[in-house]
Tab-separated table of C-alpha atoms in Angstrom:
chain	number	residue	atom	x	y	z
W	95	MET	CA	0.095	0.060	0.034
W	96	ARG	CA	1.649	3.262	-0.941
W	97	THR	CA	1.214	5.906	1.586
W	98	ARG	CA	1.440	9.486	0.846
W	99	PRO	CA	3.244	11.712	2.158
W	100	HIS	CA	1.599	14.339	3.846
W	101	LEU	CA	-0.344	11.791	6.199
W	102	LEU	CA	3.064	10.621	7.292
W	103	ALA	CA	4.061	14.327	8.070
W	104	LEU	CA	0.353	14.465	9.701
W	105	ASP	CA	1.082	11.669	12.075
W	106	ALA	CA	4.792	13.051	12.549
W	107	CYS	CA	2.970	15.929	13.808
W	108	VAL	CA	0.575	14.235	16.279
W	109	ALA	CA	3.298	12.238	17.399
W	110	ALA	CA	5.350	15.133	18.514
W	111	VAL	CA	2.251	16.586	20.201
W	112	VAL	CA	1.550	13.365	21.941
W	113	VAL	CA	5.394	12.886	23.045
W	114	ALA	CA	5.341	16.496	24.326
W	115	VAL	CA	2.224	16.355	26.259
W	116	HIS	CA	3.528	13.030	27.973
W	117	VAL	CA	6.886	14.613	28.657
W	118	ALA	CA	5.208	17.723	30.303
W	119	LEU	CA	3.198	15.485	32.353
W	120	ALA	CA	5.995	13.526	33.593
W	121	GLY	CA	7.978	16.691	34.199
W	122	GLN	CA	5.226	18.159	36.793
W	123	ASP	CA	4.844	18.441	40.407
W	124	ALA	CA	2.139	16.538	41.978
W	125	SER	CA	-1.006	18.340	42.848
W	126	ASP	CA	-4.424	17.588	43.590
W	127	GLY	CA	-6.414	16.059	40.912
W	128	LEU	CA	-3.514	15.777	38.513
W	129	PRO	CA	-1.148	12.609	38.043
W	130	ARG	CA	2.198	12.518	39.923
W	131	PHE	CA	5.032	10.873	38.423
W	132	LEU	CA	6.258	7.932	40.251
W	133	GLY	CA	9.676	7.348	38.496
W	134	PRO	CA	12.785	8.592	37.425
W	135	TRP	CA	12.875	11.470	34.919
W	136	TRP	CA	14.669	9.310	32.078
W	137	LEU	CA	11.848	6.619	32.414
W	138	GLY	CA	9.151	9.457	31.779
W	139	TRP	CA	11.025	10.619	28.817
W	140	LEU	CA	11.206	6.865	27.336
W	141	VAL	CA	7.642	6.146	28.262
W	142	ALA	CA	6.493	9.359	26.500
W	143	ILE	CA	8.499	8.132	23.350
W	144	GLY	CA	6.940	4.890	23.551
W	145	VAL	CA	3.607	6.176	23.140
W	146	GLY	CA	4.017	9.093	20.952
W	147	VAL	CA	6.564	8.192	18.641
W	148	PRO	CA	4.906	5.038	17.048
W	149	LEU	CA	2.176	7.137	15.723
W	150	ALA	CA	4.579	8.622	13.252
W	151	VAL	CA	4.794	5.186	11.632
W	152	ARG	CA	1.676	3.386	12.135
W	153	ARG	CA	0.446	3.531	8.539
W	154	LEU	CA	4.000	1.787	7.719
W	155	TRP	CA	3.790	-0.872	10.166
W	156	PRO	CA	0.315	-0.851	12.071
W	157	LEU	CA	0.835	-3.954	14.043
W	158	PRO	CA	4.545	-3.255	15.747
W	159	ALA	CA	3.234	0.147	16.656
W	160	LEU	CA	0.115	-0.947	17.954
W	161	VAL	CA	1.957	-3.351	20.136
W	162	VAL	CA	4.415	-0.709	21.692
W	163	ILE	CA	1.959	1.719	21.940
W	164	VAL	CA	0.018	-0.454	24.183
W	165	ALA	CA	2.569	-1.423	26.382
W	166	ALA	CA	3.849	2.239	26.487
W	167	SER	CA	0.507	3.334	27.498
W	168	ALA	CA	0.312	0.542	30.118
W	169	ALA	CA	3.324	1.838	31.824
W	170	ALA	CA	2.453	5.172	31.894
W	171	THR	CA	-0.841	4.097	33.503
W	172	PHE	CA	1.025	2.399	36.121
W	173	LEU	CA	3.781	5.352	36.597
W	174	ASP	CA	0.393	7.628	37.009
W	175	ILE	CA	1.999	9.864	34.290
W	176	THR	CA	-1.322	10.376	32.490
W	177	ARG	CA	-4.653	9.394	32.740
W	178	ASP	CA	-6.011	10.044	29.168
W	179	PRO	CA	-8.632	7.562	27.611
W	180	TYR	CA	-5.947	5.593	25.455
W	181	VAL	CA	-6.148	8.031	22.815
W	182	SER	CA	-2.923	6.883	21.208
W	183	THR	CA	-3.885	3.122	21.439
W	184	ALA	CA	-7.137	4.186	19.598
W	185	LEU	CA	-5.197	5.965	16.654
W	186	ALA	CA	-3.072	2.503	16.323
W	187	ALA	CA	-6.238	0.450	16.809
W	188	TYR	CA	-7.873	2.842	13.693
W	189	MET	CA	-4.858	1.949	11.319
W	190	VAL	CA	-4.521	-1.843	12.102
W	191	ALA	CA	-8.627	-2.400	11.400
W	192	LEU	CA	-7.973	-0.231	8.230
W	193	VAL	CA	-4.866	-2.362	6.742
W	194	GLU	CA	-4.596	-5.463	8.305
W	195	PRO	CA	-7.158	-8.783	7.403
W	196	THR	CA	-10.148	-9.053	9.589
W	197	ARG	CA	-8.919	-12.382	11.527
W	198	ARG	CA	-5.896	-10.497	12.239
W	199	ALA	CA	-7.096	-7.185	13.087
W	200	SER	CA	-9.864	-8.718	15.699
W	201	ALA	CA	-6.934	-10.642	17.290
W	202	ALA	CA	-5.039	-7.590	17.947
W	203	LEU	CA	-8.597	-5.876	19.091
W	204	ALA	CA	-9.040	-8.232	21.592
W	205	LEU	CA	-5.790	-8.359	22.753
W	206	THR	CA	-5.467	-4.150	22.781
W	207	LEU	CA	-8.653	-3.966	25.013
W	208	ALA	CA	-7.525	-6.794	27.514
W	209	VAL	CA	-4.378	-5.317	27.866
W	210	SER	CA	-5.832	-1.763	28.224
W	211	VAL	CA	-8.469	-2.171	30.417
W	212	ALA	CA	-6.570	-4.341	32.969
W	213	ALA	CA	-3.878	-1.928	33.044
W	214	VAL	CA	-6.449	1.046	33.711
W	215	ILE	CA	-8.464	-0.810	36.542
W	216	THR	CA	-5.218	-2.071	37.931
W	217	GLY	CA	-3.523	1.285	37.865
W	218	GLU	CA	-6.595	2.628	39.455
W	219	ALA	CA	-6.231	0.294	42.363
W	220	VAL	CA	-2.513	0.764	43.053
W	221	MET	CA	-3.016	4.479	42.768
W	222	THR	CA	-6.120	4.974	44.693
W	223	PRO	CA	-6.687	1.906	46.593
W	224	SER	CA	-9.555	3.637	49.009
W	225	GLY	CA	-11.246	4.664	45.706
W	226	PRO	CA	-14.570	2.750	44.499
W	227	TRP	CA	-14.437	0.306	42.109
W	228	SER	CA	-16.999	1.246	39.889
W	229	GLU	CA	-14.953	4.625	39.396
W	230	ALA	CA	-12.081	2.241	37.757
W	231	ALA	CA	-14.739	0.065	35.969
W	232	GLY	CA	-15.996	3.358	34.673
W	233	ILE	CA	-12.491	4.144	33.358
W	234	GLY	CA	-12.065	0.824	31.691
W	235	ALA	CA	-15.569	0.886	29.971
W	236	LEU	CA	-14.391	4.392	28.640
W	237	VAL	CA	-11.018	3.014	27.464
W	238	SER	CA	-12.836	0.150	25.469
W	239	LEU	CA	-15.460	2.373	24.174
W	240	VAL	CA	-12.606	4.798	22.878
W	241	ILE	CA	-10.558	1.980	21.438
W	242	GLY	CA	-13.699	-0.253	20.036
W	243	ALA	CA	-14.782	2.982	18.082
W	244	ALA	CA	-11.991	3.969	16.493
W	245	TRP	CA	-11.054	0.136	15.223
W	246	ALA	CA	-15.138	0.051	14.411
W	247	ALA	CA	-14.500	3.190	12.345
W	248	GLY	CA	-11.252	1.304	10.508
W	249	ARG	CA	-13.161	-1.281	9.503
W	250	ALA	CA	-15.803	0.740	7.892
W	251	VAL	CA	-13.471	2.566	5.784
W	252	ARG	CA	-11.960	-0.583	4.880
W	253	GLN	CA	-15.437	-2.093	3.775
W	254	ARG	CA	-16.225	1.048	2.034
W	255	ARG	CA	-12.879	0.862	0.143
W	256	ASP	CA	-12.934	-2.627	-0.721
W	257	ARG	CA	-16.735	-2.252	-2.019
W	258	ALA	CA	-15.572	0.655	-3.999
W	259	ALA	CA	-12.723	-1.820	-5.651
W	260	ARG	CA	-14.988	-4.422	-6.237
W	261	GLN	CA	-17.266	-1.914	-8.315
W	262	GLY	CA	-14.352	-0.368	-10.111
W	263	ARG	CA	-13.398	-4.016	-10.917
W	264	ARG	CA	-17.086	-4.911	-12.005
W	265	LEU	CA	-17.408	-1.722	-14.140
W	266	ALA	CA	-14.004	-2.679	-15.880
W	267	GLU	CA	-14.995	-5.817	-16.810
W	268	GLU	CA	-18.179	-4.704	-18.230
W	269	ALA	CA	-16.481	-2.225	-20.075
W	270	LEU	CA	-14.013	-5.061	-21.429
W	271	THR	CA	-16.980	-6.981	-22.622
W	272	GLU	CA	-18.974	-4.400	-23.974
W	273	GLU	CA	-15.663	-3.515	-26.359
W	274	ARG	CA	-15.139	-6.889	-26.900
W	275	LEU	CA	-18.811	-7.261	-28.412
W	276	ARG	CA	-18.338	-3.947	-30.092
W	277	ILE	CA	-15.519	-5.334	-31.699
W	278	ALA	CA	-16.876	-8.619	-32.709
W	279	ARG	CA	-20.302	-6.921	-34.329
W	280	GLU	CA	-18.313	-4.542	-36.558
W	281	LEU	CA	-15.731	-7.596	-37.765
W	282	HIS	CA	-18.583	-9.289	-38.335
W	283	ASP	CA	-20.645	-7.003	-40.334
W	284	ILE	CA	-17.493	-5.934	-42.483
W	285	VAL	CA	-16.610	-9.290	-43.121
W	286	SER	CA	-19.912	-11.008	-43.740
W	287	HIS	CA	-21.222	-8.375	-46.199
W	288	SER	CA	-17.849	-8.331	-48.337
W	289	LEU	CA	-17.244	-12.436	-48.418
W	290	SER	CA	-21.445	-12.807	-49.121
W	291	VAL	CA	-20.671	-10.428	-51.955
W	292	ILE	CA	-17.102	-12.253	-53.118
W	293	VAL	CA	-18.706	-15.806	-53.001
W	294	VAL	CA	-21.727	-14.879	-54.893
W	295	LYS	CA	-19.579	-13.000	-57.776
W	296	ALA	CA	-17.180	-16.054	-57.567
W	297	ALA	CA	-19.910	-18.481	-58.263
W	298	VAL	CA	-21.308	-16.149	-61.347
W	299	ALA	CA	-17.817	-16.271	-62.547
W	300	ASN	CA	-17.324	-19.903	-62.480
W	301	HIS	CA	-20.833	-20.416	-63.845
W	302	VAL	CA	-20.233	-18.390	-67.158
W	303	ALA	CA	-16.297	-19.035	-67.338
W	304	GLU	CA	-16.741	-20.299	-70.865
W	305	GLU	CA	-19.852	-19.042	-72.360
W	306	ARG	CA	-19.480	-15.370	-71.270
W	307	PRO	CA	-16.167	-14.116	-70.743
W	308	GLN	CA	-16.890	-10.552	-70.621
W	309	GLU	CA	-19.519	-11.326	-67.640
W	310	MET	CA	-16.677	-13.447	-65.991
W	311	ARG	CA	-14.340	-10.386	-66.024
W	312	ASP	CA	-16.872	-8.354	-65.016
W	313	ALA	CA	-17.550	-10.742	-61.709
W	314	VAL	CA	-13.528	-10.937	-60.812
W	315	GLN	CA	-13.463	-7.240	-61.157
W	316	THR	CA	-16.345	-6.744	-58.696
W	317	ILE	CA	-14.310	-9.692	-56.214
W	318	GLU	CA	-11.228	-7.186	-56.492
W	319	GLN	CA	-13.043	-4.144	-55.703
W	320	THR	CA	-15.102	-5.807	-53.021
W	321	GLY	CA	-11.919	-7.146	-51.446
W	322	ARG	CA	-9.857	-3.684	-51.654
W	323	ASP	CA	-13.024	-2.061	-49.990
W	324	ALA	CA	-13.223	-4.708	-47.001
W	325	LEU	CA	-9.652	-4.199	-46.460
W	326	ALA	CA	-9.827	-0.716	-46.297
W	327	GLU	CA	-12.966	-0.850	-43.734
W	328	MET	CA	-11.365	-3.117	-42.002
W	329	ARG	CA	-8.044	-1.208	-41.262
W	330	ARG	CA	-10.169	1.754	-40.516
W	331	ALA	CA	-12.269	-0.126	-38.079
W	332	LEU	CA	-9.335	-1.258	-36.497
W	333	GLY	CA	-7.197	1.645	-36.670
W	334	VAL	CA	-10.461	3.307	-34.777
W	335	LEU	CA	-10.561	0.268	-32.131
W	336	ARG	CA	-6.946	0.989	-31.491
W	337	GLY	CA	-7.265	5.055	-31.250
W	338	GLU	CA	-5.393	5.658	-34.463
W	339	THR	CA	-5.274	8.533	-36.554
W	340	VAL	CA	-5.140	8.842	-40.279
W	341	GLY	CA	-2.311	10.932	-39.999
W	342	GLN	CA	-0.453	8.242	-37.713
W	343	ARG	CA	-1.449	5.389	-40.344
W	344	ALA	CA	-0.119	7.473	-43.086
W	345	GLY	CA	3.289	8.540	-41.170
W	346	GLU	CA	2.489	12.156	-41.010
W	347	THR	CA	2.979	14.434	-38.438
W	348	GLY	CA	1.263	17.480	-36.757
W	349	SER	CA	-2.897	17.389	-36.311
W	350	ALA	CA	-4.747	14.406	-37.717
W	351	LYS	CA	-8.243	13.668	-37.493
W	352	MET	CA	-9.614	10.090	-36.035
W	353	ALA	CA	-10.397	7.956	-38.918
W	354	PRO	CA	-14.233	8.398	-39.463
W	355	LEU	CA	-16.510	5.314	-38.837
W	356	PRO	CA	-18.809	4.987	-41.812
W	357	GLY	CA	-22.138	6.502	-41.879
W	358	LEU	CA	-25.390	7.440	-44.091
W	359	ASP	CA	-23.048	9.259	-46.553
W	360	ASP	CA	-21.608	5.811	-47.260
W	361	LEU	CA	-24.814	4.053	-48.101
W	362	PRO	CA	-24.533	4.615	-51.784
W	363	ALA	CA	-21.395	2.564	-51.806
W	364	LEU	CA	-23.523	-0.339	-50.328
W	365	ILE	CA	-25.863	0.138	-52.750
W	366	GLN	CA	-23.407	0.065	-55.534
W	367	ARG	CA	-21.689	-3.321	-54.125
W	368	ALA	CA	-25.235	-4.742	-53.721
W	369	GLU	CA	-26.122	-4.075	-57.375
W	370	GLN	CA	-22.949	-5.411	-58.485
W	371	ALA	CA	-23.738	-8.714	-56.652
W	372	GLY	CA	-27.083	-9.091	-58.878
W	373	VAL	CA	-29.195	-7.643	-56.436
W	374	ARG	CA	-31.209	-4.561	-57.738
W	375	THR	CA	-31.459	-2.365	-55.290
W	376	LYS	CA	-32.762	1.510	-54.882
W	377	LEU	CA	-32.198	3.807	-51.641
W	378	ARG	CA	-34.580	6.350	-50.741
W	379	THR	CA	-33.695	9.009	-48.134
W	380	GLN	CA	-35.635	11.379	-46.516
W	381	LEU	CA	-33.436	13.340	-44.132
W	382	ALA	CA	-34.855	16.445	-42.176
W	383	VAL	CA	-32.329	16.498	-39.953
W	384	GLN	CA	-28.199	15.287	-39.167
W	385	LEU	CA	-27.902	12.400	-37.158
W	386	PRO	CA	-25.268	12.028	-34.728
W	387	ALA	CA	-22.227	9.552	-35.512
W	388	GLY	CA	-23.607	6.499	-33.258
W	389	PRO	CA	-26.952	6.218	-34.496
W	390	ALA	CA	-25.486	6.739	-38.177
W	391	LEU	CA	-23.021	3.786	-37.996
W	392	ALA	CA	-25.905	1.821	-36.381
W	393	ILE	CA	-28.231	2.595	-39.423
W	394	TYR	CA	-25.402	1.604	-41.713
W	395	ARG	CA	-24.613	-1.644	-40.364
W	396	ILE	CA	-28.191	-2.352	-40.078
W	397	VAL	CA	-28.577	-1.903	-44.007
W	398	GLN	CA	-25.307	-3.533	-44.352
W	399	GLU	CA	-26.716	-6.606	-42.797
W	400	ALA	CA	-29.953	-6.655	-44.499
W	401	LEU	CA	-28.085	-6.539	-47.956
W	402	THR	CA	-25.871	-9.064	-47.028
W	403	ASN	CA	-28.974	-11.614	-46.012
W	404	VAL	CA	-30.645	-10.724	-49.629
W	405	VAL	CA	-27.678	-10.947	-51.203
W	406	LYS	CA	-27.129	-14.647	-49.841
W	407	HIS	CA	-30.795	-15.870	-49.369
W	408	ALA	CA	-32.789	-14.074	-51.904
W	409	GLY	CA	-31.150	-14.969	-55.193
W	410	ASP	CA	-30.249	-12.933	-58.330
W	411	GLY	CA	-32.153	-10.768	-59.994
W	412	THR	CA	-34.125	-9.697	-56.735
W	413	ARG	CA	-35.392	-6.455	-56.210
W	414	CYS	CA	-34.638	-4.592	-53.221
W	415	LEU	CA	-35.725	-1.323	-51.684
W	416	VAL	CA	-33.804	0.797	-48.782
W	417	THR	CA	-35.765	3.480	-47.079
W	418	ILE	CA	-34.315	5.383	-44.482
W	419	THR	CA	-36.547	8.321	-42.871
W	420	VAL	CA	-35.714	10.754	-40.283
W	421	ASP	CA	-38.302	13.413	-39.208
W	422	LEU	CA	-37.613	16.733	-37.224
W	423	ARG	CA	-37.903	15.291	-34.211
W	424	GLY	CA	-35.077	13.067	-35.094
W	425	ASP	CA	-37.241	9.645	-35.360
W	426	VAL	CA	-35.756	7.219	-37.413
W	427	HIS	CA	-37.477	4.678	-39.350
W	428	VAL	CA	-35.547	2.372	-41.435
W	429	GLU	CA	-36.767	-0.373	-43.939
W	430	VAL	CA	-35.140	-2.690	-46.222
W	431	VAL	CA	-37.864	-4.834	-48.411
W	432	ASP	CA	-36.891	-7.543	-51.055
W	433	ASP	CA	-39.011	-9.423	-53.114
W	434	GLY	CA	-36.763	-12.614	-53.214
W	435	ALA	CA	-37.294	-16.348	-51.358
W	436	GLY	CA	-35.671	-15.320	-48.005
W	437	ASN	CA	-35.627	-17.872	-45.559
W	438	ALA	CA	-34.319	-16.511	-41.855
W	439	VAL	CA	-37.437	-15.320	-39.885
W	440	VAL	CA	-37.404	-12.801	-37.028
W	441	SER	CA	-39.465	-10.668	-34.730
W	442	ASP	CA	-38.954	-8.152	-32.030
W	443	GLY	CA	-39.226	-9.569	-29.071
W	444	ALA	CA	-38.754	-13.173	-29.848
W	445	GLU	CA	-36.115	-15.839	-30.358
W	446	LEU	CA	-33.738	-14.354	-33.217
W	447	LYS	CA	-32.639	-16.889	-35.654
W	448	GLY	CA	-30.418	-16.945	-38.717
W	449	GLY	CA	-27.296	-16.151	-37.196
W	450	HIS	CA	-25.134	-13.763	-35.897
W	451	GLY	CA	-26.157	-10.823	-37.857
W	452	LEU	CA	-29.570	-10.397	-37.135
W	453	VAL	CA	-28.823	-10.708	-33.320
W	454	GLY	CA	-26.124	-7.894	-33.763
W	455	MET	CA	-29.119	-6.180	-35.829
W	456	ARG	CA	-31.367	-5.985	-32.536
W	457	GLU	CA	-28.499	-5.053	-30.315
W	458	ARG	CA	-27.814	-2.172	-31.961
W	459	VAL	CA	-30.738	-1.132	-32.413
W	460	MET	CA	-31.630	-1.759	-28.378
W	461	MET	CA	-28.521	0.232	-27.680
W	462	TYR	CA	-30.412	3.146	-29.054
W	463	GLY	CA	-33.953	2.200	-27.184
W	464	GLY	CA	-35.397	1.168	-30.618
W	465	THR	CA	-37.505	-1.992	-31.914
W	466	LEU	CA	-36.461	-3.987	-34.735
W	467	ALA	CA	-38.722	-6.580	-36.853
W	468	ALA	CA	-37.937	-8.696	-39.421
W	469	GLY	CA	-39.641	-11.741	-41.378
W	470	PRO	CA	-40.894	-12.663	-44.683
W	471	GLN	CA	-43.786	-10.732	-46.441
W	472	PRO	CA	-47.144	-11.768	-47.033
W	473	GLY	CA	-46.630	-11.628	-51.072
W	474	GLY	CA	-43.195	-12.878	-51.249
W	475	GLY	CA	-39.929	-11.433	-50.296
W	476	PHE	CA	-38.474	-10.381	-46.945
W	477	ALA	CA	-38.476	-7.024	-44.813
W	478	VAL	CA	-36.385	-5.840	-41.854
W	479	SER	CA	-37.862	-2.801	-40.128
W	480	ALA	CA	-36.098	-0.893	-37.594
W	481	ARG	CA	-36.866	2.134	-35.473
W	482	PHE	CA	-34.869	4.603	-33.489
W	483	PRO	CA	-36.851	7.408	-31.066
W	484	PRO	CA	-35.239	10.692	-31.119
W	485	GLU	CA	-32.107	10.982	-28.559
W	486	PRO	CA	-33.001	13.190	-25.546
W	487	GLU	CA	-30.632	15.935	-26.398
W	488	HIS	CA	-32.027	16.304	-30.360
W	489	SER	CA	-35.627	16.195	-28.645
W	490	THR	CA	-34.996	19.153	-26.223
W	491	ALA	CA	-33.446	21.055	-28.913
W	492	THR	CA	-36.394	20.483	-31.099
W	493	SER	CA	-38.801	21.438	-28.867
W	494	ARG	CA	-36.661	24.606	-28.060
W	495	LYS	CA	-36.676	25.613	-31.622
W	496	GLU	CA	-40.489	25.050	-32.216
W	497	GLY	CA	-41.293	27.127	-29.187
W	498	ALA	CA	-39.351	30.029	-30.413
W	499	GLU	CA	-40.870	29.761	-33.564
């Protein structure tokens, strides 16, 4: 455990005050109502040092400090130097309870109370033999209360710190798990979409290689371009996950912008790749307001996964319509509808089937409090529909703007 220097300095000041007080009490003349020192001067100094000096190192060696202080305090009681309620012992017991394991700290408390109470009662009996036992018992009870309260305070602080540490570790583990899931979703969306297009076009190229060479060359070019795009997007995603910037990857110096994540502006490229894979795709957008980067990325990934499923399951020549609507309140509706023969069925609130892609779509929607529904159309084809509610900040800004108007 690292000890802060200012806390050690504070303990040193307290130790100096305690030593000074005990030295003064050991050197005073006997008077009514005050303790009277019963030994030589050097013994008073030695006891004063034993009671006070260990407080300066109680954070470094708590148990040895407590042992020395208890012994010196008992000696001070027998020598009638002072009759304080063992404040130094209480300070040392607090530190033992704070840093030592429960079993060791409890044993130290029991021994400390036994020695201290015995010393107080015995000392009172020796110094004032004619005094009532109830007075000695009352002083012993006060000493027990002071030491026990200090020990309990130390345990309470230790338990609070332990709970905070456990909560911090739990939050760190949750953040790590969430980051891993996010990385898995990003990589799945990139790899699954690109490989689906590549596999479809490779099958086309293999089928028409001898009869239609030009179509085969077009398919190979599509494969090459899709592979390049996938590699570029993979580098971009991994660069963002590592915190790299565009300038850092290019070897540039100076200020550089963080590599951007895909958003709504990148949807036309998705549509083009789907068309190259043989799916006649159209994109319709009605964007009344601009979306933040987070929802825009989620929409992009949902459309990407939906188009991937169309390419894999719907077949060549399928028509697909992608519609994205954002109203003035920031309410987002996303629909991907095709007329092919899909075989994956999913509905919001039910068990998702068809692989990790559909699960990932629902997770992205749920991150923003939205809903997702996907399933076959009554007249044929497959539809994916997602809705994102307005973000609170955007809703507040819109309400202020409407109120001003």
